[in-house]
Amino acid sequence: MKPNIVMIVTDQHTYTTLGAYGSRVCKTPNLDALASDSLVFENAYTVCPICTPARATMQTGVYPFRHGMCTNVYTKGCMVHELPDSETLLSRRLLRQGYSVGYTGKWHLGADKDKSILGGTEFPEFADGVAQGSLPSKIGYEGEDFKGHGGIGEGFPAFAEYLSRKKIRYRLRPVNTTYPKVGEILSGTEGTVPHFLTDCAIEKIGEFSGRGKPFFYMLNYWQPHEPYHVPTQFLDLYRNADIPVWDTFGCDPAQYPYVHNVQHSFTDEEQVREYMRYYYAAVTQVDFEIGRLISFLKEKGLYDDCVILFTADHGETLGSHGGMSDKGLNMFEETVHVPLLLKGPRGAHRAGKRDKNLVQTCDLYATVLDAAGDKNCNNRQGLSLYSLLNTEEVLRGEVVSESSGIDNISYTQRMIRFGNYKFVFHPSDRDELYDLEADPAERVNLALCKEYGKVCADALERLKNWMIAQGDGLIIRYENICLAKQKKYCGGLQ
């Protein structure tokens, strides 16, 4: 019998906030309990540290340079603004496997050509040229449609209707103008978007479970993406806590590529601590809501044989590396290294174990299809992780993440992780090299050290071969730059 599958995705969620990944401050008891039943991937990376590209890869199974949603939709650098319907989409392939498929929460793969919600873009006319608008319901999913980015979900009519049904008057207390992206929700946990989304998931899964056929349900929380609006219940856990700042807060930005200066927003430690209080509170609320969903699955007798995946689209710098904020223009671990838990059906031999394979979010598509019985699950660009639930094997020797910039900044970079090393190729700027075993915080850019020239040259060769093998068009324009940089590295120069 085919298993039910639940996939939970958080937004802008750095892996270091989970107890299962070593957090000693942020509280995630429910995710830690799920980790004890799951295979925990220690080296999971997003294909791109930006929302739309990462999420489109989960639906298509291919890298952003191939599906064309290379940065957030309706911003510069994105080539496709509405995810086209196709027989290769995850939803369509699961439907052919006999699954009910459901979706709720953040979409960010199209606005359904609704110009009224395309705020921030200079080119809303692009919507006129789209043959078909895109929403979950238009590609086969059942559930709620939330157009566009959605902020953190507070402005949608469906949420307002939910509050009305619950007779809840939403009340938000902004902290002050010094911290404009944080706020305390005074109207209780029940009157929040994460609670609303969890209720939607519970209701739909309950309906699916009575159909006599397997189901796939994808629950997408906006949180802990900023603005960090959190209810008092969870803020109280951190309000007076001693919040340590990142070890890299005092790093010298001069060793990093110049583009990183765009994101140096935090100027003092207390500002970082205040934001982290709210960020941790948002993470803990999401953990609480995931606990509610898991409790429901257990109550209905669905948990033991259910396949559950938990991950994030990307991470968040939040004051690390000299006071950086946001994501998209860097490839530090805080932004590209994501949590990934895979719980198998009962009897999985490696439940509660940890896996050191280099894996990435491109693999989620193949993994879900493999669990659903699709024998052609590996026919896109990712590899199924499903067999790792029962066997230890090495899948690959490297993974690559890409970025084409964010908002109005078009900026190309590629990251390759292999062995202990992470190398970031900046075609028009200095590169980066980190030894993640000796320097897990990425405090020292070894690409500036002559003795690591051969490692950098090797990394460029690996990256060039990967781009050729995967069809990454970047190599067409930048092969000569790769060769020139290799010569300099071999000559001991950056």
Tab-separated table of C-alpha atoms in Angstrom:
chain	number	residue	atom	x	y	z
A	1	MET	CA	0.000	0.000	0.000
A	2	LYS	CA	1.323	3.442	-0.898
A	3	PRO	CA	2.119	5.689	2.079
A	4	ASN	CA	0.568	9.028	2.850
A	5	ILE	CA	3.092	11.851	2.502
A	6	VAL	CA	3.216	15.165	4.339
A	7	MET	CA	5.775	17.818	3.376
A	8	ILE	CA	6.297	20.817	5.659
A	9	VAL	CA	8.273	23.822	4.422
A	10	THR	CA	9.189	26.865	6.481
A	11	ASP	CA	10.437	30.167	5.083
A	12	GLN	CA	13.823	31.803	5.703
A	13	HIS	CA	14.568	29.317	8.473
A	14	THR	CA	18.205	28.818	9.415
A	15	TYR	CA	19.053	25.268	10.454
A	16	THR	CA	20.938	26.420	13.561
A	17	THR	CA	17.655	27.159	15.372
A	18	LEU	CA	16.726	23.469	15.744
A	19	GLY	CA	17.775	21.487	18.779
A	20	ALA	CA	18.392	18.578	16.418
A	21	TYR	CA	21.090	20.720	14.797
A	22	GLY	CA	22.674	21.870	18.029
A	23	SER	CA	20.652	24.903	19.126
A	24	ARG	CA	20.879	25.540	22.855
A	25	VAL	CA	18.736	28.671	22.933
A	26	CYS	CA	15.889	28.343	20.441
A	27	LYS	CA	13.261	25.858	21.601
A	28	THR	CA	11.965	23.333	19.040
A	29	PRO	CA	10.690	20.340	21.068
A	30	ASN	CA	8.275	19.048	18.432
A	31	LEU	CA	10.747	19.154	15.557
A	32	ASP	CA	13.344	17.543	17.803
A	33	ALA	CA	10.863	14.747	18.570
A	34	LEU	CA	10.198	14.357	14.843
A	35	ALA	CA	13.963	14.196	14.278
A	36	SER	CA	14.178	11.269	16.702
A	37	ASP	CA	11.854	9.351	14.333
A	38	SER	CA	13.549	10.619	11.176
A	39	LEU	CA	16.729	10.481	9.184
A	40	VAL	CA	18.445	13.792	9.918
A	41	PHE	CA	20.493	15.180	7.042
A	42	GLU	CA	23.503	17.069	8.335
A	43	ASN	CA	24.551	18.531	4.988
A	44	ALA	CA	21.400	19.669	3.188
A	45	TYR	CA	21.566	22.740	0.953
A	46	THR	CA	19.030	24.849	-0.868
A	47	VAL	CA	19.450	25.163	-4.630
A	48	CYS	CA	19.085	28.923	-4.226
A	49	PRO	CA	18.869	31.167	-1.122
A	50	ILE	CA	15.806	32.991	-2.498
A	51	CYS	CA	12.128	32.078	-2.052
A	52	THR	CA	10.724	31.696	-5.573
A	53	PRO	CA	13.634	29.759	-7.146
A	54	ALA	CA	13.852	27.343	-4.229
A	55	ARG	CA	10.112	26.702	-4.190
A	56	ALA	CA	9.865	26.288	-7.960
A	57	THR	CA	12.557	23.612	-7.772
A	58	MET	CA	10.460	21.673	-5.250
A	59	GLN	CA	7.601	21.626	-7.774
A	60	THR	CA	9.675	20.911	-10.894
A	61	GLY	CA	12.691	18.875	-9.754
A	62	VAL	CA	15.127	21.035	-11.734
A	63	TYR	CA	17.544	23.839	-10.902
A	64	PRO	CA	16.488	27.501	-11.222
A	65	PHE	CA	18.635	28.084	-14.303
A	66	ARG	CA	16.478	25.446	-16.003
A	67	HIS	CA	12.963	26.312	-14.792
A	68	GLY	CA	13.594	30.045	-15.312
A	69	MET	CA	12.285	31.351	-11.983
A	70	CYS	CA	15.781	32.543	-11.153
A	71	THR	CA	14.817	35.102	-8.511
A	72	ASN	CA	11.561	36.267	-6.937
A	73	VAL	CA	8.705	36.622	-9.412
A	74	TYR	CA	8.008	40.039	-10.900
A	75	THR	CA	11.466	41.336	-10.018
A	76	LYS	CA	14.490	41.880	-12.235
A	77	GLY	CA	16.372	38.721	-13.120
A	78	CYS	CA	13.338	36.417	-13.116
A	79	MET	CA	12.542	34.996	-16.564
A	80	VAL	CA	9.316	33.146	-15.716
A	81	HIS	CA	6.801	34.884	-13.455
A	82	GLU	CA	3.981	32.325	-13.269
A	83	LEU	CA	4.768	28.626	-12.776
A	84	PRO	CA	3.387	26.959	-15.933
A	85	ASP	CA	1.234	23.864	-15.668
A	86	SER	CA	3.019	20.776	-16.970
A	87	GLU	CA	2.745	17.021	-16.779
A	88	THR	CA	6.175	17.013	-15.117
A	89	LEU	CA	5.065	19.026	-12.064
A	90	LEU	CA	5.097	17.226	-8.734
A	91	SER	CA	1.342	17.571	-8.322
A	92	ARG	CA	0.576	16.139	-11.766
A	93	ARG	CA	2.873	13.166	-11.323
A	94	LEU	CA	1.400	12.382	-7.903
A	95	LEU	CA	-2.113	12.546	-9.332
A	96	ARG	CA	-1.070	9.935	-11.891
A	97	GLN	CA	0.098	7.753	-9.003
A	98	GLY	CA	-3.430	7.821	-7.578
A	99	TYR	CA	-2.825	10.415	-4.838
A	100	SER	CA	-5.049	13.164	-3.534
A	101	VAL	CA	-2.817	16.237	-3.462
A	102	GLY	CA	-3.244	19.253	-1.203
A	103	TYR	CA	-1.468	22.547	-0.663
A	104	THR	CA	-1.778	25.506	1.660
A	105	GLY	CA	0.320	28.488	2.697
A	106	LYS	CA	2.999	30.455	0.931
A	107	TRP	CA	3.010	30.060	-2.862
A	108	HIS	CA	5.184	32.817	-4.368
A	109	LEU	CA	5.167	31.089	-7.755
A	110	GLY	CA	2.752	33.467	-9.404
A	111	ALA	CA	0.161	36.144	-8.714
A	112	ASP	CA	-2.409	34.748	-11.163
A	113	LYS	CA	-1.827	37.892	-13.240
A	114	ASP	CA	-3.366	40.011	-10.482
A	115	LYS	CA	-1.594	43.351	-10.871
A	116	SER	CA	-3.183	44.743	-7.733
A	117	ILE	CA	-0.946	42.617	-5.500
A	118	LEU	CA	2.292	42.961	-7.422
A	119	GLY	CA	3.554	45.712	-5.155
A	120	GLY	CA	7.212	46.622	-5.432
A	121	THR	CA	7.712	45.656	-9.056
A	122	GLU	CA	8.527	48.240	-11.691
A	123	PHE	CA	7.138	46.039	-14.455
A	124	PRO	CA	3.612	44.814	-13.583
A	125	GLU	CA	2.857	44.839	-17.313
A	126	PHE	CA	4.712	41.520	-17.522
A	127	ALA	CA	1.524	39.944	-16.220
A	128	ASP	CA	-0.193	40.739	-19.525
A	129	GLY	CA	2.264	38.571	-21.390
A	130	VAL	CA	1.716	35.482	-19.269
A	131	ALA	CA	-0.368	32.887	-21.065
A	132	GLN	CA	-1.709	31.419	-17.852
A	133	GLY	CA	-1.822	32.581	-14.257
A	134	SER	CA	-0.483	30.198	-11.647
A	135	LEU	CA	-1.979	29.113	-8.340
A	136	PRO	CA	-1.926	25.745	-6.546
A	137	SER	CA	-5.494	24.970	-7.659
A	138	LYS	CA	-4.518	25.560	-11.284
A	139	ILE	CA	-1.847	22.848	-11.231
A	140	GLY	CA	-3.898	20.131	-9.554
A	141	TYR	CA	-3.715	20.868	-5.831
A	142	GLU	CA	-6.702	21.078	-3.517
A	143	GLY	CA	-6.672	23.618	-0.720
A	144	GLU	CA	-6.118	27.335	-0.346
A	145	ASP	CA	-4.761	29.734	-2.991
A	146	PHE	CA	-2.623	32.606	-1.730
A	147	LYS	CA	-1.468	34.829	-4.568
A	148	GLY	CA	1.994	36.311	-4.883
A	149	HIS	CA	4.496	36.664	-2.060
A	150	GLY	CA	1.864	37.198	0.596
A	151	GLY	CA	4.036	39.038	3.116
A	152	ILE	CA	3.597	36.752	6.104
A	153	GLY	CA	-0.010	35.975	5.229
A	154	GLU	CA	-1.763	38.505	7.436
A	155	GLY	CA	-3.428	40.457	4.615
A	156	PHE	CA	-5.372	37.702	2.866
A	157	PRO	CA	-9.217	37.664	2.977
A	158	ALA	CA	-9.175	34.000	3.995
A	159	PHE	CA	-7.289	34.878	7.176
A	160	ALA	CA	-9.699	37.721	7.915
A	161	GLU	CA	-12.623	35.318	7.472
A	162	TYR	CA	-10.916	32.844	9.811
A	163	LEU	CA	-10.528	35.529	12.495
A	164	SER	CA	-14.175	36.498	12.036
A	165	ARG	CA	-15.330	32.896	12.500
A	166	LYS	CA	-13.217	32.616	15.633
A	167	LYS	CA	-14.465	36.010	16.862
A	168	ILE	CA	-10.867	37.189	17.269
A	169	ARG	CA	-9.845	40.841	16.861
A	170	TYR	CA	-6.252	40.811	15.636
A	171	ARG	CA	-4.062	43.159	17.671
A	172	LEU	CA	-0.407	43.851	16.908
A	173	ARG	CA	1.883	46.003	19.042
A	174	PRO	CA	4.851	47.326	17.050
A	175	VAL	CA	7.955	47.503	19.211
A	176	ASN	CA	9.412	50.842	18.095
A	177	THR	CA	10.834	52.550	15.043
A	178	THR	CA	14.318	51.233	15.851
A	179	TYR	CA	13.072	47.693	15.225
A	180	PRO	CA	10.479	48.106	12.436
A	181	LYS	CA	10.341	44.437	11.477
A	182	VAL	CA	9.245	43.053	14.839
A	183	GLY	CA	5.957	43.138	16.693
A	184	GLU	CA	4.058	41.409	19.478
A	185	ILE	CA	0.658	39.882	18.709
A	186	LEU	CA	-1.548	40.636	21.718
A	187	SER	CA	-4.616	38.727	20.535
A	188	GLY	CA	-3.358	35.218	21.270
A	189	THR	CA	-1.827	32.315	19.394
A	190	GLU	CA	-5.117	31.097	17.921
A	191	GLY	CA	-5.453	34.357	15.999
A	192	THR	CA	-2.219	33.996	14.027
A	193	VAL	CA	-1.445	32.897	10.484
A	194	PRO	CA	0.553	29.765	11.485
A	195	HIS	CA	-2.394	28.572	13.583
A	196	PHE	CA	-4.780	29.283	10.711
A	197	LEU	CA	-2.624	27.327	8.237
A	198	THR	CA	-2.342	24.383	10.616
A	199	ASP	CA	-6.118	24.313	10.988
A	200	CYS	CA	-6.412	24.288	7.178
A	201	ALA	CA	-3.996	21.366	6.979
A	202	ILE	CA	-5.746	19.375	9.694
A	203	GLU	CA	-9.133	19.869	8.054
A	204	LYS	CA	-7.934	18.847	4.592
A	205	ILE	CA	-5.898	15.873	5.756
A	206	GLY	CA	-8.931	14.688	7.700
A	207	GLU	CA	-10.959	14.869	4.498
A	208	PHE	CA	-8.265	13.138	2.444
A	209	SER	CA	-7.920	10.301	4.956
A	210	GLY	CA	-11.542	9.293	4.393
A	211	ARG	CA	-11.218	8.829	0.623
A	212	GLY	CA	-9.678	5.384	0.677
A	213	LYS	CA	-6.655	6.487	-1.339
A	214	PRO	CA	-3.200	7.829	-0.420
A	215	PHE	CA	-2.646	11.566	-0.044
A	216	PHE	CA	0.151	14.094	-0.366
A	217	TYR	CA	-0.182	17.316	1.565
A	218	MET	CA	2.230	20.258	1.408
A	219	LEU	CA	2.052	22.763	4.261
A	220	ASN	CA	4.009	25.979	3.692
A	221	TYR	CA	4.473	28.360	6.616
A	222	TRP	CA	5.441	31.976	5.900
A	223	GLN	CA	7.220	32.087	9.231
A	224	PRO	CA	9.890	32.679	10.470
A	225	HIS	CA	10.346	35.107	7.542
A	226	GLU	CA	10.325	38.759	8.598
A	227	PRO	CA	8.474	40.781	9.722
A	228	TYR	CA	8.662	38.825	12.956
A	229	HIS	CA	5.145	39.161	14.368
A	230	VAL	CA	4.800	36.712	17.250
A	231	PRO	CA	2.213	36.118	19.965
A	232	THR	CA	2.976	36.906	23.590
A	233	GLN	CA	2.962	33.198	24.501
A	234	PHE	CA	6.150	32.584	22.536
A	235	LEU	CA	7.820	35.952	22.934
A	236	ASP	CA	7.711	35.463	26.705
A	237	LEU	CA	10.068	32.490	26.298
A	238	TYR	CA	12.807	34.821	25.043
A	239	ARG	CA	11.885	38.256	26.382
A	240	ASN	CA	14.413	38.122	29.215
A	241	ALA	CA	16.651	35.377	27.863
A	242	ASP	CA	20.381	35.807	27.405
A	243	ILE	CA	20.620	35.728	23.607
A	244	PRO	CA	24.157	35.244	22.310
A	245	VAL	CA	25.035	36.965	19.056
A	246	TRP	CA	26.773	35.169	16.208
A	247	ASP	CA	30.462	34.380	16.598
A	248	THR	CA	30.953	36.106	13.250
A	249	PHE	CA	29.230	39.375	14.155
A	250	GLY	CA	32.625	41.040	14.524
A	251	CYS	CA	34.140	39.627	11.327
A	252	ASP	CA	35.973	42.013	9.036
A	253	PRO	CA	33.813	42.469	5.904
A	254	ALA	CA	36.893	43.431	3.881
A	255	GLN	CA	37.731	39.779	3.185
A	256	TYR	CA	34.360	39.086	1.585
A	257	PRO	CA	33.015	40.090	-1.869
A	258	TYR	CA	31.987	43.727	-2.085
A	259	VAL	CA	28.353	42.877	-2.860
A	260	HIS	CA	27.955	41.677	0.737
A	261	ASN	CA	28.137	45.294	1.872
A	262	VAL	CA	24.624	45.780	0.520
A	263	GLN	CA	23.298	43.633	3.355
A	264	HIS	CA	25.253	44.970	6.330
A	265	SER	CA	22.225	46.307	8.207
A	266	PHE	CA	22.969	45.570	11.875
A	267	THR	CA	25.264	48.005	13.630
A	268	ASP	CA	25.303	46.854	17.261
A	269	GLU	CA	24.909	43.655	19.250
A	270	GLU	CA	21.776	44.718	21.114
A	271	GLN	CA	19.954	45.288	17.829
A	272	VAL	CA	20.911	41.764	16.719
A	273	ARG	CA	19.773	40.292	20.040
A	274	GLU	CA	16.393	42.015	19.847
A	275	TYR	CA	15.721	40.721	16.360
A	276	MET	CA	16.864	37.245	17.364
A	277	ARG	CA	14.390	37.189	20.268
A	278	TYR	CA	11.513	37.664	17.857
A	279	TYR	CA	13.000	35.346	15.245
A	280	TYR	CA	13.422	32.558	17.815
A	281	ALA	CA	9.882	33.160	19.054
A	282	ALA	CA	8.607	32.797	15.474
A	283	VAL	CA	10.532	29.529	15.073
A	284	THR	CA	9.124	28.192	18.338
A	285	GLN	CA	5.592	29.055	17.298
A	286	VAL	CA	6.029	27.191	14.013
A	287	ASP	CA	7.380	24.266	16.024
A	288	PHE	CA	4.268	24.412	18.226
A	289	GLU	CA	1.997	24.341	15.181
A	290	ILE	CA	3.894	21.407	13.664
A	291	GLY	CA	3.369	19.668	16.989
A	292	ARG	CA	-0.377	20.220	16.628
A	293	LEU	CA	-0.332	18.653	13.174
A	294	ILE	CA	1.696	15.656	14.320
A	295	SER	CA	-0.640	15.147	17.290
A	296	PHE	CA	-3.563	15.083	14.861
A	297	LEU	CA	-1.818	12.492	12.670
A	298	LYS	CA	-1.214	10.325	15.738
A	299	GLU	CA	-4.777	10.677	16.980
A	300	LYS	CA	-6.083	9.544	13.581
A	301	GLY	CA	-3.655	6.613	13.425
A	302	LEU	CA	-1.894	8.132	10.416
A	303	TYR	CA	1.513	8.992	11.862
A	304	ASP	CA	3.331	5.661	12.017
A	305	ASP	CA	2.993	4.815	8.331
A	306	CYS	CA	3.174	8.397	7.071
A	307	VAL	CA	6.216	9.729	5.232
A	308	ILE	CA	7.015	13.200	6.568
A	309	LEU	CA	9.543	15.635	5.132
A	310	PHE	CA	10.498	18.833	6.905
A	311	THR	CA	12.742	21.496	5.398
A	312	ALA	CA	13.046	25.217	4.599
A	313	ASP	CA	13.355	27.070	1.314
A	314	HIS	CA	16.508	28.838	2.586
A	315	GLY	CA	17.991	30.442	5.691
A	316	GLU	CA	18.659	33.915	7.092
A	317	THR	CA	21.840	35.815	8.059
A	318	LEU	CA	20.231	37.757	10.942
A	319	GLY	CA	23.332	39.704	11.974
A	320	SER	CA	26.037	37.175	11.180
A	321	HIS	CA	29.242	37.953	9.260
A	322	GLY	CA	29.671	41.540	10.309
A	323	GLY	CA	25.979	42.383	10.721
A	324	MET	CA	24.382	41.074	7.521
A	325	SER	CA	20.636	40.817	7.059
A	326	ASP	CA	18.310	38.888	4.757
A	327	LYS	CA	19.610	36.463	2.090
A	328	GLY	CA	20.150	36.098	-1.663
A	329	LEU	CA	23.507	37.821	-2.150
A	330	ASN	CA	25.623	35.456	-0.076
A	331	MET	CA	26.225	31.729	0.276
A	332	PHE	CA	27.073	31.511	3.970
A	333	GLU	CA	25.887	28.445	5.881
A	334	GLU	CA	23.218	30.516	7.622
A	335	THR	CA	21.476	31.090	4.280
A	336	VAL	CA	22.169	28.012	2.108
A	337	HIS	CA	22.410	25.205	4.674
A	338	VAL	CA	18.852	24.132	5.503
A	339	PRO	CA	17.292	21.663	7.942
A	340	LEU	CA	16.059	18.428	6.376
A	341	LEU	CA	14.247	15.644	8.203
A	342	LEU	CA	12.874	12.551	6.457
A	343	LYS	CA	10.569	10.317	8.467
A	344	GLY	CA	9.756	7.014	6.829
A	345	PRO	CA	6.910	4.581	7.442
A	346	ARG	CA	7.239	2.268	10.438
A	347	GLY	CA	10.137	-0.118	10.200
A	348	ALA	CA	12.600	2.279	8.573
A	349	HIS	CA	15.999	0.998	9.740
A	350	ARG	CA	17.700	4.387	10.064
A	351	ALA	CA	15.005	6.232	12.008
A	352	GLY	CA	16.719	8.531	14.472
A	353	LYS	CA	20.043	8.322	12.633
A	354	ARG	CA	22.085	11.105	11.047
A	355	ASP	CA	23.255	11.138	7.450
A	356	LYS	CA	26.306	13.025	6.166
A	357	ASN	CA	25.460	12.881	2.459
A	358	LEU	CA	25.625	16.115	0.482
A	359	VAL	CA	21.978	16.592	-0.476
A	360	GLN	CA	19.864	19.508	-1.625
A	361	THR	CA	16.319	20.691	-2.050
A	362	CYS	CA	16.375	19.580	-5.680
A	363	ASP	CA	16.217	16.039	-4.254
A	364	LEU	CA	12.854	16.546	-2.536
A	365	TYR	CA	10.875	16.164	-5.760
A	366	ALA	CA	12.465	12.790	-6.530
A	367	THR	CA	12.154	11.652	-2.907
A	368	VAL	CA	8.413	12.312	-2.761
A	369	LEU	CA	7.845	10.560	-6.090
A	370	ASP	CA	9.960	7.589	-4.990
A	371	ALA	CA	7.895	7.240	-1.809
A	372	ALA	CA	4.750	7.390	-3.976
A	373	GLY	CA	5.961	4.532	-6.168
A	374	ASP	CA	6.976	6.483	-9.268
A	375	LYS	CA	9.705	4.326	-10.826
A	376	ASN	CA	10.963	7.234	-12.933
A	377	CYS	CA	11.477	9.468	-9.884
A	378	ASN	CA	15.098	10.276	-10.771
A	379	ASN	CA	14.435	11.478	-14.308
A	380	ARG	CA	14.840	15.167	-13.486
A	381	GLN	CA	17.914	16.787	-11.858
A	382	GLY	CA	17.646	15.590	-8.269
A	383	LEU	CA	18.211	12.211	-6.628
A	384	SER	CA	15.782	10.378	-4.376
A	385	LEU	CA	16.818	10.165	-0.734
A	386	TYR	CA	14.170	7.577	0.069
A	387	SER	CA	16.465	4.540	-0.019
A	388	LEU	CA	18.675	6.162	2.622
A	389	LEU	CA	15.967	5.381	5.169
A	390	ASN	CA	17.156	1.779	5.079
A	391	THR	CA	20.632	1.738	3.535
A	392	GLU	CA	23.842	3.714	3.901
A	393	GLU	CA	25.309	4.846	0.607
A	394	VAL	CA	27.130	7.830	-0.859
A	395	LEU	CA	24.912	9.650	-3.339
A	396	ARG	CA	27.294	12.228	-4.794
A	397	GLY	CA	30.532	14.051	-4.158
A	398	GLU	CA	29.312	17.640	-4.442
A	399	VAL	CA	26.306	19.927	-4.476
A	400	VAL	CA	25.852	23.336	-6.085
A	401	SER	CA	23.723	26.340	-5.162
A	402	GLU	CA	23.085	29.272	-7.474
A	403	SER	CA	21.900	32.843	-7.178
A	404	SER	CA	21.002	35.502	-9.726
A	405	GLY	CA	20.503	38.300	-7.219
A	406	ILE	CA	17.463	39.609	-5.392
A	407	ASP	CA	15.045	42.536	-5.658
A	408	ASN	CA	16.607	44.991	-8.122
A	409	ILE	CA	20.126	43.627	-7.820
A	410	SER	CA	21.111	41.235	-10.601
A	411	TYR	CA	24.176	39.388	-9.367
A	412	THR	CA	25.446	35.970	-10.416
A	413	GLN	CA	27.220	33.516	-8.147
A	414	ARG	CA	27.621	29.752	-7.762
A	415	MET	CA	28.527	27.789	-4.645
A	416	ILE	CA	29.998	24.286	-4.740
A	417	ARG	CA	30.328	22.178	-1.600
A	418	PHE	CA	32.695	19.182	-1.733
A	419	GLY	CA	34.528	17.337	1.035
A	420	ASN	CA	35.222	19.803	3.838
A	421	TYR	CA	35.298	22.754	1.479
A	422	LYS	CA	32.833	25.322	0.262
A	423	PHE	CA	33.864	27.445	-2.727
A	424	VAL	CA	31.815	30.406	-3.998
A	425	PHE	CA	32.486	31.612	-7.543
A	426	HIS	CA	31.947	35.335	-8.108
A	427	PRO	CA	32.545	36.025	-11.829
A	428	SER	CA	33.236	39.735	-11.308
A	429	ASP	CA	34.558	39.803	-7.752
A	430	ARG	CA	36.806	37.946	-5.342
A	431	ASP	CA	35.863	34.321	-4.702
A	432	GLU	CA	35.341	32.628	-1.346
A	433	LEU	CA	36.742	29.390	0.080
A	434	TYR	CA	35.989	27.982	3.524
A	435	ASP	CA	37.145	24.839	5.291
A	436	LEU	CA	33.948	23.907	7.107
A	437	GLU	CA	35.674	21.357	9.316
A	438	ALA	CA	38.372	23.708	10.604
A	439	ASP	CA	36.244	26.882	10.355
A	440	PRO	CA	32.510	25.994	10.502
A	441	ALA	CA	31.581	29.636	11.151
A	442	GLU	CA	33.294	30.724	7.895
A	443	ARG	CA	35.338	33.388	9.613
A	444	VAL	CA	38.338	33.214	7.243
A	445	ASN	CA	38.118	33.452	3.451
A	446	LEU	CA	40.863	31.072	2.345
A	447	ALA	CA	40.567	32.169	-1.279
A	448	LEU	CA	42.764	35.102	-0.252
A	449	CYS	CA	45.523	32.761	1.002
A	450	LYS	CA	48.194	31.699	-1.504
A	451	GLU	CA	48.577	28.240	0.042
A	452	TYR	CA	44.982	27.400	-0.916
A	453	GLY	CA	45.367	28.372	-4.579
A	454	LYS	CA	45.326	24.772	-5.801
A	455	VAL	CA	42.182	24.008	-3.783
A	456	CYS	CA	40.467	26.996	-5.440
A	457	ALA	CA	41.644	25.895	-8.878
A	458	ASP	CA	40.296	22.395	-8.213
A	459	ALA	CA	36.984	23.854	-7.032
A	460	LEU	CA	36.660	25.873	-10.230
A	461	GLU	CA	37.339	22.747	-12.299
A	462	ARG	CA	34.687	20.820	-10.354
A	463	LEU	CA	32.205	23.655	-10.774
A	464	LYS	CA	32.926	23.997	-14.491
A	465	ASN	CA	32.392	20.255	-15.036
A	466	TRP	CA	29.166	20.357	-13.023
A	467	MET	CA	27.823	23.277	-15.060
A	468	ILE	CA	28.600	21.481	-18.314
A	469	ALA	CA	27.012	18.228	-17.107
A	470	GLN	CA	23.842	19.930	-15.838
A	471	GLY	CA	23.461	22.363	-18.734
A	472	ASP	CA	24.036	25.514	-16.714
A	473	GLY	CA	24.298	28.241	-19.360
A	474	LEU	CA	26.532	30.343	-17.128
A	475	ILE	CA	29.534	28.373	-18.392
A	476	ILE	CA	29.033	29.672	-21.943
A	477	ARG	CA	29.881	33.232	-20.944
A	478	TYR	CA	32.161	32.603	-18.006
A	479	GLU	CA	34.384	29.705	-19.044
A	480	ASN	CA	37.190	32.094	-19.941
A	481	ILE	CA	36.900	33.783	-16.556
A	482	CYS	CA	37.068	30.372	-14.865
A	483	LEU	CA	40.234	29.558	-16.809
A	484	ALA	CA	41.809	32.923	-16.022
A	485	LYS	CA	41.055	32.535	-12.318
A	486	GLN	CA	42.434	28.986	-12.309
A	487	LYS	CA	45.732	30.230	-13.746
A	488	LYS	CA	45.966	32.917	-11.091
A	489	TYR	CA	45.167	30.469	-8.307
A	490	CYS	CA	47.777	28.007	-9.541
A	491	GLY	CA	50.215	30.917	-9.656
A	492	GLY	CA	49.430	31.735	-6.041
A	493	LEU	CA	47.374	34.854	-6.745
A	494	GLN	CA	43.672	35.782	-6.285
